[in-house]
Tab-separated table of C-alpha atoms in Angstrom:
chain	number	residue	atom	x	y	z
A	1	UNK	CA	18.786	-31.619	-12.274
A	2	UNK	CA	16.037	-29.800	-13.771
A	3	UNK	CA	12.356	-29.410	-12.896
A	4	UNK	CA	10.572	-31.212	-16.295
A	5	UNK	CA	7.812	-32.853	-15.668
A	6	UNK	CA	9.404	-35.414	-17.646
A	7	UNK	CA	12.706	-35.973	-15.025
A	8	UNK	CA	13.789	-39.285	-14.367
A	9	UNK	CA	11.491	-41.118	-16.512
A	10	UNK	CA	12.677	-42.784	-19.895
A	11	UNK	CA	10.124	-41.175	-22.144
A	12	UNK	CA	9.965	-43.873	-24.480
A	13	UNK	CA	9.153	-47.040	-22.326
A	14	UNK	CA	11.823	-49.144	-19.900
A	15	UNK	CA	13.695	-50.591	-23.250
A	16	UNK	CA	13.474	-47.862	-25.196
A	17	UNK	CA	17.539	-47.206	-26.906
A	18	UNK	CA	16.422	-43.444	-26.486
A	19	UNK	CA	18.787	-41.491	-23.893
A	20	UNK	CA	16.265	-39.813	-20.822
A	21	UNK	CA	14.012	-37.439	-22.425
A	22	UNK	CA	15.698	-34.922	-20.443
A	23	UNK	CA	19.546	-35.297	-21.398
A	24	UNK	CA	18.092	-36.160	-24.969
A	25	UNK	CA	16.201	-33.487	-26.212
A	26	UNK	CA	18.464	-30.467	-26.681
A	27	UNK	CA	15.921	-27.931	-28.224
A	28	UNK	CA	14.806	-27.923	-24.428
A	29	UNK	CA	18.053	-26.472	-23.635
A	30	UNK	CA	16.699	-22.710	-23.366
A	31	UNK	CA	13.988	-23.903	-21.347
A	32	UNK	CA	16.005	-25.218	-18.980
A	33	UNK	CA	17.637	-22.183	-18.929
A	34	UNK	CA	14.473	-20.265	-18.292
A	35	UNK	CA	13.865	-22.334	-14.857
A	36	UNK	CA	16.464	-20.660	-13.485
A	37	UNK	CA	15.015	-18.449	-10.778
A	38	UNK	CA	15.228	-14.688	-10.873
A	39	UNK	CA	16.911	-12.335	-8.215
A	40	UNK	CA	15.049	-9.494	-7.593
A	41	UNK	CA	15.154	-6.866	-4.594
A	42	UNK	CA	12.228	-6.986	-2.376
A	43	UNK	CA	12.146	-3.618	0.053
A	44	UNK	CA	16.029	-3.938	-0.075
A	45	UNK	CA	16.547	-7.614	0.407
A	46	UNK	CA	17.841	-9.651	-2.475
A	47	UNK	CA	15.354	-12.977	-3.018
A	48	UNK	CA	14.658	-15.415	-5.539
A	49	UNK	CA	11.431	-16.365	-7.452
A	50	UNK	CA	10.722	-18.749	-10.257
A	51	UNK	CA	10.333	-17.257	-13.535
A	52	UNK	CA	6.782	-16.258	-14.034
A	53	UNK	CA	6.661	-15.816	-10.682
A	54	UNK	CA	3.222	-12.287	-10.595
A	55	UNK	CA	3.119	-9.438	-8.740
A	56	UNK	CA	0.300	-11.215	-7.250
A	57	UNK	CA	1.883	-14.409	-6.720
A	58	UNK	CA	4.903	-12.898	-5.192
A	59	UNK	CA	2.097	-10.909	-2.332
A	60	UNK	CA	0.749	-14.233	-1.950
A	61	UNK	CA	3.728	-16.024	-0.944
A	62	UNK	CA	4.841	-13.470	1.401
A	63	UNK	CA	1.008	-13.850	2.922
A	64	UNK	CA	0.226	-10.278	1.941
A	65	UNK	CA	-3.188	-9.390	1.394
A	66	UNK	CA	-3.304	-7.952	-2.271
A	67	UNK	CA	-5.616	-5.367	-2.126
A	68	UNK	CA	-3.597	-3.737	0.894
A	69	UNK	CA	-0.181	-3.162	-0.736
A	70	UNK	CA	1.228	-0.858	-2.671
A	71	UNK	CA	3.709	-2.043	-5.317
A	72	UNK	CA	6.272	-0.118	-6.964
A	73	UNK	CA	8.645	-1.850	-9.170
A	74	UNK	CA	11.870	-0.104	-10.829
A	75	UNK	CA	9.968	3.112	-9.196
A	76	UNK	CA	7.137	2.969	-11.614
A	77	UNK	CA	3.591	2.644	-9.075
A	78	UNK	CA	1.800	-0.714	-10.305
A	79	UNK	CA	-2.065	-0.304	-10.741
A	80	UNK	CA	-3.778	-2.476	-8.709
A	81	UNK	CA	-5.453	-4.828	-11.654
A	82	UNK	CA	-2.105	-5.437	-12.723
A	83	UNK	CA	-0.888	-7.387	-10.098
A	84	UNK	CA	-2.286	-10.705	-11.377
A	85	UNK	CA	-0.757	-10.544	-14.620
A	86	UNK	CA	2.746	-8.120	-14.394
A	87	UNK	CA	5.632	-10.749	-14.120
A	88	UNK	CA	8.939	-10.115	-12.577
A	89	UNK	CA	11.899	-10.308	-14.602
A	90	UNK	CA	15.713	-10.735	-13.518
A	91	UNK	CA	16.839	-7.356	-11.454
A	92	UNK	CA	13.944	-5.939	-10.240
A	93	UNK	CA	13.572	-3.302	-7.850
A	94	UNK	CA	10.397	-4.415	-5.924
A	95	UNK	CA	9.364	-1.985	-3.250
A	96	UNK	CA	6.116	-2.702	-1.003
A	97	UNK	CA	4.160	-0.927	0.809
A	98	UNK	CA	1.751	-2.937	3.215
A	99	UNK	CA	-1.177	-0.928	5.051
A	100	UNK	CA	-3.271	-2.483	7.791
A	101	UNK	CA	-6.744	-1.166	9.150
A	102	UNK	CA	-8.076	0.911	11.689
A	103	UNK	CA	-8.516	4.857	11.759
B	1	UNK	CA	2.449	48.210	28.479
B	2	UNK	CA	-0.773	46.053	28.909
B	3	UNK	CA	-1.996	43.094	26.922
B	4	UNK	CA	-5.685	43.218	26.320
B	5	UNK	CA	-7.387	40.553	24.501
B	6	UNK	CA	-4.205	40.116	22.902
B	7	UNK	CA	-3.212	43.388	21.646
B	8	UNK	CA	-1.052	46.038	22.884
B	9	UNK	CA	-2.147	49.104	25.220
B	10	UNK	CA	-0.694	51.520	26.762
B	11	UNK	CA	-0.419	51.232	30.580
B	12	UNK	CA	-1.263	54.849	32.868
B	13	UNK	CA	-0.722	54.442	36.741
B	14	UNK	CA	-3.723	54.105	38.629
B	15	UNK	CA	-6.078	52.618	35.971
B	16	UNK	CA	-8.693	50.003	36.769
B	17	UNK	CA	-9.855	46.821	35.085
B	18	UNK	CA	-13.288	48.301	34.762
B	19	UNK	CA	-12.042	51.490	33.005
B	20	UNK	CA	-10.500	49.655	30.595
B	21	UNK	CA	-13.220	47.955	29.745
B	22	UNK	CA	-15.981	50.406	29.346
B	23	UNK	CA	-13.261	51.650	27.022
B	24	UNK	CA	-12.360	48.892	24.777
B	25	UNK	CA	-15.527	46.506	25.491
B	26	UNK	CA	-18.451	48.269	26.840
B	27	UNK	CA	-21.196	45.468	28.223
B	28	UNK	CA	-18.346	43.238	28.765
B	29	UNK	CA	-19.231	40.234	30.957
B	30	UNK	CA	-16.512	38.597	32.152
B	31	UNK	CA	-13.112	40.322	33.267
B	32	UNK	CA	-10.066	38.571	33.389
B	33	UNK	CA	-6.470	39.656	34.732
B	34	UNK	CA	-3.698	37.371	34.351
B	35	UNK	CA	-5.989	34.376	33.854
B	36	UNK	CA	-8.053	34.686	36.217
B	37	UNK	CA	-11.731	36.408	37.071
B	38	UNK	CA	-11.372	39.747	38.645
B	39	UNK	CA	-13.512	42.728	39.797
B	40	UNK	CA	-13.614	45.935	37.955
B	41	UNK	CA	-12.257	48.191	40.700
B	42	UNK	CA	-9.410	46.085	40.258
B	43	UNK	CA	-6.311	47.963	40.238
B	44	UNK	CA	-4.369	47.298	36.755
B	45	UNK	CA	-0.182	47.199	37.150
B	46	UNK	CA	2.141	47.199	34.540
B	47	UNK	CA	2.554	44.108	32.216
B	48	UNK	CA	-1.039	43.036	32.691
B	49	UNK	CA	-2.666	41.084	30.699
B	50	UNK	CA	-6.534	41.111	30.306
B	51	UNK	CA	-9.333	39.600	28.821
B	52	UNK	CA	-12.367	41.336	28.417
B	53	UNK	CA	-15.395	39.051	27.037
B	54	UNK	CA	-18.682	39.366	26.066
B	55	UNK	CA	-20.481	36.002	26.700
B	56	UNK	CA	-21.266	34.419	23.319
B	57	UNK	CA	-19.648	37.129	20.985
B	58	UNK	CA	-17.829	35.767	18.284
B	59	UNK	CA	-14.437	37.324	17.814
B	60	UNK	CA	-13.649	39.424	14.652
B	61	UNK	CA	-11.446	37.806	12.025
B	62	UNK	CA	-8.952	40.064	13.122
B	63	UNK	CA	-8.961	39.399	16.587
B	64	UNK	CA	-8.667	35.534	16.140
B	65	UNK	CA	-5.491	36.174	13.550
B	66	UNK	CA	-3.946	38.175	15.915
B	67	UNK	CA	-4.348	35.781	18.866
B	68	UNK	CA	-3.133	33.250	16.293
B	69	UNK	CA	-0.206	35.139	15.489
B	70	UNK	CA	0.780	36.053	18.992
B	71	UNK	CA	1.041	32.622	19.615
B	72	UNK	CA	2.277	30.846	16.399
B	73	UNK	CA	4.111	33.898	15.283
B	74	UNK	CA	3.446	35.789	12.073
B	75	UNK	CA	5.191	34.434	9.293
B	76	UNK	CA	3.859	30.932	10.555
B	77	UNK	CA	0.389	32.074	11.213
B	78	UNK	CA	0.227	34.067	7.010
B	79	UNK	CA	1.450	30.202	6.041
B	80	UNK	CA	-0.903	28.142	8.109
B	81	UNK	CA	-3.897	30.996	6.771
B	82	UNK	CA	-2.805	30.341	3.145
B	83	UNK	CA	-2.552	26.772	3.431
B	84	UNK	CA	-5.351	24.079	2.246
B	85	UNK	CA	-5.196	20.688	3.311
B	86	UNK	CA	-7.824	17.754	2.908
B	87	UNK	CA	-8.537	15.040	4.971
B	88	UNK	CA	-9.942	11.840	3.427
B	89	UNK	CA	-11.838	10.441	6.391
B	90	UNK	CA	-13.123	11.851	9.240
B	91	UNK	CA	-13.358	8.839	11.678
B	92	UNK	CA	-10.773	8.576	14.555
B	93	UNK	CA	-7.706	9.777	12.599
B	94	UNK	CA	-9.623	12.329	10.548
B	95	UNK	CA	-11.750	14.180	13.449
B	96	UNK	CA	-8.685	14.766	15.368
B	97	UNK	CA	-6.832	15.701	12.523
B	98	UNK	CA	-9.335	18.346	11.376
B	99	UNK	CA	-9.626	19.806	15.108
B	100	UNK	CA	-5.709	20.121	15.370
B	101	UNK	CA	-5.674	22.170	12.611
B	102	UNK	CA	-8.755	24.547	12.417
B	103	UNK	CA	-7.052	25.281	16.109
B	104	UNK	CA	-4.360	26.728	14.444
B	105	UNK	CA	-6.141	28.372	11.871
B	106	UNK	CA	-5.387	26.479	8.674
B	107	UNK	CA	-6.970	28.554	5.995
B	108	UNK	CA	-9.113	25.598	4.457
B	109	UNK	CA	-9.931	22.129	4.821
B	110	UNK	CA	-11.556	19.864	2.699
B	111	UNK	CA	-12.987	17.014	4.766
B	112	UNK	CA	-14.416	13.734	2.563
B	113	UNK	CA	-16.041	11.107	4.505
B	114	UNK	CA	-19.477	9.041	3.800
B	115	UNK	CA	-20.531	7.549	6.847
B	116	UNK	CA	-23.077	9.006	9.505
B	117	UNK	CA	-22.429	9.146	13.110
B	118	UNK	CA	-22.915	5.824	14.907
B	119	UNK	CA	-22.577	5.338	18.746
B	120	UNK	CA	-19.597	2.963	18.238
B	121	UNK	CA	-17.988	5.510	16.706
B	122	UNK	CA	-17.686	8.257	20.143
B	123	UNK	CA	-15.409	6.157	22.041
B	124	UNK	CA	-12.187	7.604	19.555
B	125	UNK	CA	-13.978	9.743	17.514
B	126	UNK	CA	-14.845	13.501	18.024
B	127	UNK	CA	-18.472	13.545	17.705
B	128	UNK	CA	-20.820	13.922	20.762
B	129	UNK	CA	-23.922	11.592	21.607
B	130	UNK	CA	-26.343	14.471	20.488
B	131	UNK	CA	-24.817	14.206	16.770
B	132	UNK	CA	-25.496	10.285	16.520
B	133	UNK	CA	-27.400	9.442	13.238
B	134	UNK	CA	-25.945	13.000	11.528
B	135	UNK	CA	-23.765	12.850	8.612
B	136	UNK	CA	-20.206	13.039	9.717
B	137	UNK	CA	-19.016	16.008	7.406
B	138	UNK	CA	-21.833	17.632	8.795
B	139	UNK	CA	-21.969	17.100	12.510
B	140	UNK	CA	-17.896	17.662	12.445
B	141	UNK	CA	-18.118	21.096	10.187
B	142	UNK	CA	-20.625	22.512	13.315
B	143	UNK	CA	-17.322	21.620	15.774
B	144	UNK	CA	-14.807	22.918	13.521
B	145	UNK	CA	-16.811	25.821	12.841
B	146	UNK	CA	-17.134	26.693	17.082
B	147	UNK	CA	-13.387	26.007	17.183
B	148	UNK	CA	-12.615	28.605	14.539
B	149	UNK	CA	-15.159	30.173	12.480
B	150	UNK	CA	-12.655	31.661	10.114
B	151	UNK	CA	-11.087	28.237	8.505
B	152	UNK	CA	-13.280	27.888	5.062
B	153	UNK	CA	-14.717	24.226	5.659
B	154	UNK	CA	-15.893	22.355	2.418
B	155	UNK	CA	-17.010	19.268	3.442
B	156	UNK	CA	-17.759	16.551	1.238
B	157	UNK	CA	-20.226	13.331	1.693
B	158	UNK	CA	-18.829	11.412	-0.993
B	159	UNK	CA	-17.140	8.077	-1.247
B	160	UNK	CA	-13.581	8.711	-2.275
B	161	UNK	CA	-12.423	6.390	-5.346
B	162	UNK	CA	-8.788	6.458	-7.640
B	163	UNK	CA	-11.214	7.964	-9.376
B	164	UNK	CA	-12.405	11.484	-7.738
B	165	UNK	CA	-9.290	11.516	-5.474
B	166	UNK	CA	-7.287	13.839	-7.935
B	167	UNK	CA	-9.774	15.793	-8.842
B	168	UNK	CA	-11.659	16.510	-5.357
B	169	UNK	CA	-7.642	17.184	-4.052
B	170	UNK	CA	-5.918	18.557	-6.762
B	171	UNK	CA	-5.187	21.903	-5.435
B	172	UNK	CA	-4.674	20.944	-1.900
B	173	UNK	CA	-0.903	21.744	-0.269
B	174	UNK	CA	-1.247	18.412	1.760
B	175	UNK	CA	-3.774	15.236	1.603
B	176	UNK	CA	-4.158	13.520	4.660
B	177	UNK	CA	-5.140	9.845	4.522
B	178	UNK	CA	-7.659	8.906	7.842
B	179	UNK	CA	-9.294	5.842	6.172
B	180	UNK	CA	-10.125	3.027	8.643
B	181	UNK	CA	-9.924	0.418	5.610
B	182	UNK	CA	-6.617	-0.879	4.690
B	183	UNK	CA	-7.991	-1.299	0.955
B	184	UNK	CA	-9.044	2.167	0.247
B	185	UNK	CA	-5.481	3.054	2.310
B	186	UNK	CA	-3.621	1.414	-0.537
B	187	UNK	CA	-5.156	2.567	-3.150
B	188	UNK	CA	-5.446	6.290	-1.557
B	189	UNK	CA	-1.408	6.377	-1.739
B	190	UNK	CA	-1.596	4.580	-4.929
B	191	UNK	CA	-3.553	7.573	-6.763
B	192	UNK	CA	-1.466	9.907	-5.274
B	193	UNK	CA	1.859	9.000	-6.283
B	194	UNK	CA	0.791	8.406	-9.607
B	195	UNK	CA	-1.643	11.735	-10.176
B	196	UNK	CA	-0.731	14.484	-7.312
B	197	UNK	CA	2.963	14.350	-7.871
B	198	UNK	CA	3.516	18.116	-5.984
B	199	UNK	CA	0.977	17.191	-3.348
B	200	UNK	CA	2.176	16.526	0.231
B	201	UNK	CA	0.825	13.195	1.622
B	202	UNK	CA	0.579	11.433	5.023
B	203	UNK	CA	-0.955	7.906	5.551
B	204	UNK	CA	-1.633	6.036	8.387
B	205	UNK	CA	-0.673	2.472	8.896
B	206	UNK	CA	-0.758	0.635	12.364
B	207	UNK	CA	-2.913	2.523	14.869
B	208	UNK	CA	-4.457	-0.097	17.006
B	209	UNK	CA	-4.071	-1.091	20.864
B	210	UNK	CA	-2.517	0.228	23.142
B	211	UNK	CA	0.792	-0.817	22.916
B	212	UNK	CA	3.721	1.181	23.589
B	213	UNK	CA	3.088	4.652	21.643
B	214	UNK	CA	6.207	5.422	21.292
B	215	UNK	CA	6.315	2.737	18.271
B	216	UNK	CA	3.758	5.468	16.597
B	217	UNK	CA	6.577	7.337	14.344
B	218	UNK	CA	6.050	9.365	11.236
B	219	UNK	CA	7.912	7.176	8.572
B	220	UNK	CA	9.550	9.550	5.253
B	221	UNK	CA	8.471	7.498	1.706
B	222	UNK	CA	9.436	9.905	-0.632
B	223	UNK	CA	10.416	13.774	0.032
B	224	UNK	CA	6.808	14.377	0.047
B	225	UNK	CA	4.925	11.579	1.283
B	226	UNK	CA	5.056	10.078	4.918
B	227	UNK	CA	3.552	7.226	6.815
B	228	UNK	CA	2.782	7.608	10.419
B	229	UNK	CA	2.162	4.638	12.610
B	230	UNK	CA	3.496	1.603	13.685
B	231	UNK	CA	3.151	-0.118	10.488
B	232	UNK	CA	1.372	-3.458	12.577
B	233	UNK	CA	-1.068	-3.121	15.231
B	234	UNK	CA	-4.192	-3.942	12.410
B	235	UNK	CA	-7.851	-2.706	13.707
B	236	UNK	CA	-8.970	-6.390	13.096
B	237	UNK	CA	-6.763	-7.871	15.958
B	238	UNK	CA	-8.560	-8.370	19.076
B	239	UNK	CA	-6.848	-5.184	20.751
B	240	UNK	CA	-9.151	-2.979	18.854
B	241	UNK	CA	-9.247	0.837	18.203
B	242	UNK	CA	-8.365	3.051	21.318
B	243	UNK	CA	-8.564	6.820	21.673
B	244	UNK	CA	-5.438	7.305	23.095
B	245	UNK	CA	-3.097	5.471	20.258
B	246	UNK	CA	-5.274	6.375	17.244
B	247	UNK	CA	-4.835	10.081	18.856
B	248	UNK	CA	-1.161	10.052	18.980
B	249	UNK	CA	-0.987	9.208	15.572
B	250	UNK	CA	-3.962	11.466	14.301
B	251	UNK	CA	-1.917	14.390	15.921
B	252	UNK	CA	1.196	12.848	14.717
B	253	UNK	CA	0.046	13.305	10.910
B	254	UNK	CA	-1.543	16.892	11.981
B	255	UNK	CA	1.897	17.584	13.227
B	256	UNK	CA	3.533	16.415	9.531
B	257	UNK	CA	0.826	18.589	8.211
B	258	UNK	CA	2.444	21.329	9.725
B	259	UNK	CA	6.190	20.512	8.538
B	260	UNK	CA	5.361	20.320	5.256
B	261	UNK	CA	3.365	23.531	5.098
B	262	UNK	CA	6.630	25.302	6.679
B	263	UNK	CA	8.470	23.555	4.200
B	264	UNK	CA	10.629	21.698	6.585
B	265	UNK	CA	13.173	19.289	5.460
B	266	UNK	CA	13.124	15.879	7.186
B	267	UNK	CA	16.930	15.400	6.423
B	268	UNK	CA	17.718	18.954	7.883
């Protein structure tokens, strides 16, 4: 099973002689390949996120507040406006560092 | 052998606390033996250890080092003199921080902090009701400066940015982080990992309530850069800030100050 958007429906109409768009269309072969989610390390514990999965979108999902955390990835310290736009790719090394208020 | 005001003198049989002091401090106010008020025909014994003070003199440099010293020790004390640290926010981490060390006679401290003194603030902070509506860096430099008049204050009434970070703390031997904003937390350790490489660092992270203090621990990032705190209890939580927690951990990064400036090893 993949994730097209394009899954279970004939592509062609209900009497169409064309196979499912999906099983069909080989050139979409790498792309299926491509849905395949990464693993990265996240403070030491292995996880999984869809390809394309931000910096950003990664903080969201674990329902930490951007502007709060510091990222370093593969040791390098991310700058803060490039958390919306740095993707992760297969093996990072994600480390986070989460502050909350008061002083 | 006596002790007075922290130095060595010799002891003779018979002498009197008064004696002594219209030798060493003539017009000398208060007399003190052993650590407590005493007369001047009182009679002085071997080992004493005396005070003589002149209400309202400021000691010399000298005398404060050498009190230091006898206390700290010397090698310590020549560290702690040739140390600088800043402090990046003088509210209820930063004020306690700052006292803690100008007490023990840290050569200089560079305080940064923007706000002004608001009554909200005295409950944790160390400011006093007279100093309400004065600059922080200002109304905290006059108590540093009564503490010990010999630390070299610069204090700064600037907002700190990724910006002016490296360059307002580029020759300190530790940064200490006292922000009250989780934002300007972040992006504090941010701008030092990336541009003060040799500088030590110590953040704070979880201060609020009053919880359990022993969860307040000083956390190792890197060889150089520690986080002190519980990592949790957030300001914005109905708990609040307290005196007592935000203290522990104020005095727990003053403390981590100290380490670093003796150069000792977490792992040892």
């Amino acid at each position: 099973m993949i994730d097209s958007p394009c899954q279970g429906k004939n592509f062609y109409g209900k009497n169409s002689s064309f196979l499912f768009y999906n099983e069909a269309v080989k050139p979409f072969q790498p792309y299926r390949l491509s849905m395949k989610k990464l693993q990265i390390v996240c403070n030491g514990q292995p996880q999984e996120v869809p390809p394309g999965t931000t910096l950003a979108r990664l903080l969201e999902d674990l329902t930490l507040p951007t502007d709060s955390v510091v990222a370093e990835i593969n040791k390098q310290i991310i700058d803060r406006d490039q958390y919306a736009t740095l993707k992760l790719a297969q093996g990072d090394q994600v480390e986070l560092i989460r502050f909350v208020g008061g002083g | 052998m006596l002790k007075v005001n922290e130095r060595d003198y010799p002891f003779t049989e018979g002498m009197r606390l008064g004696e002594l002091a219209d030798r060493l401090k003539p017009g000398a106010d208060i007399l003190v033996l052993n650590g407590a008020s005493a007369s001047r025909d009182s009679l002085l014994q071997d080992g004493d250890i005396c005070s003589l003070i002149k209400i309202g003199e400021i000691p010399s440099a000298l005398d404060m080092q050498h009190t230091l010293e006898a206390r700290h020790g010397r090698e310590v004390q020549r560290r702690f003199r040739e140390a600088t640290v800043g402090i990046m926010g003088i509210g209820g981490l930063g004020s306690a921080v700052a006292l803690s060390l100008a007490k023990i006679g840290i050569g200089r401290l560079i305080l940064a902090d923007h706000d002004v003194v608001v009554l909200s603030n005295i409950h944790r902070q160390h400011f006093f009701i007279d100093q309400i509506g004065i600059k922080k860096t200002v109304a905290l430099k006059k108590t540093l400066v009564r503490v010990n008049p010999f630390v070299s204050i610069t204090a700064l009434d600037i907002k700190l940015t990724e910006k002016n970070i490296p360059k307002l703390f580029g020759d300190v031997d530790v940064l200490v982080e006292c922000f009250d904003d989780p934002a300007m937390k972040a992006q504090a350790l941010r701008t030092a990992l990336q541009h003060l490489p040799e500088t030590g660092y110590i953040g704070a992270s979880g201060v609020a309530g009053y919880g359990d203090a022993n969860t307040i621990a000083c956390r190792k990032i890197t060889d150089r850069v520690f986080l002190v705190g519980d990592g949790a209890s957030d300001a914005r939580d109905s708990s609040g800030l307290f005196a007592p927690r935000v203290g522990v951990a104020a005095h727990h990064q003053a403390n981590q100050v100290v380490r670093l400036i003796l150069g000792l090893n977490e792992d040892e």
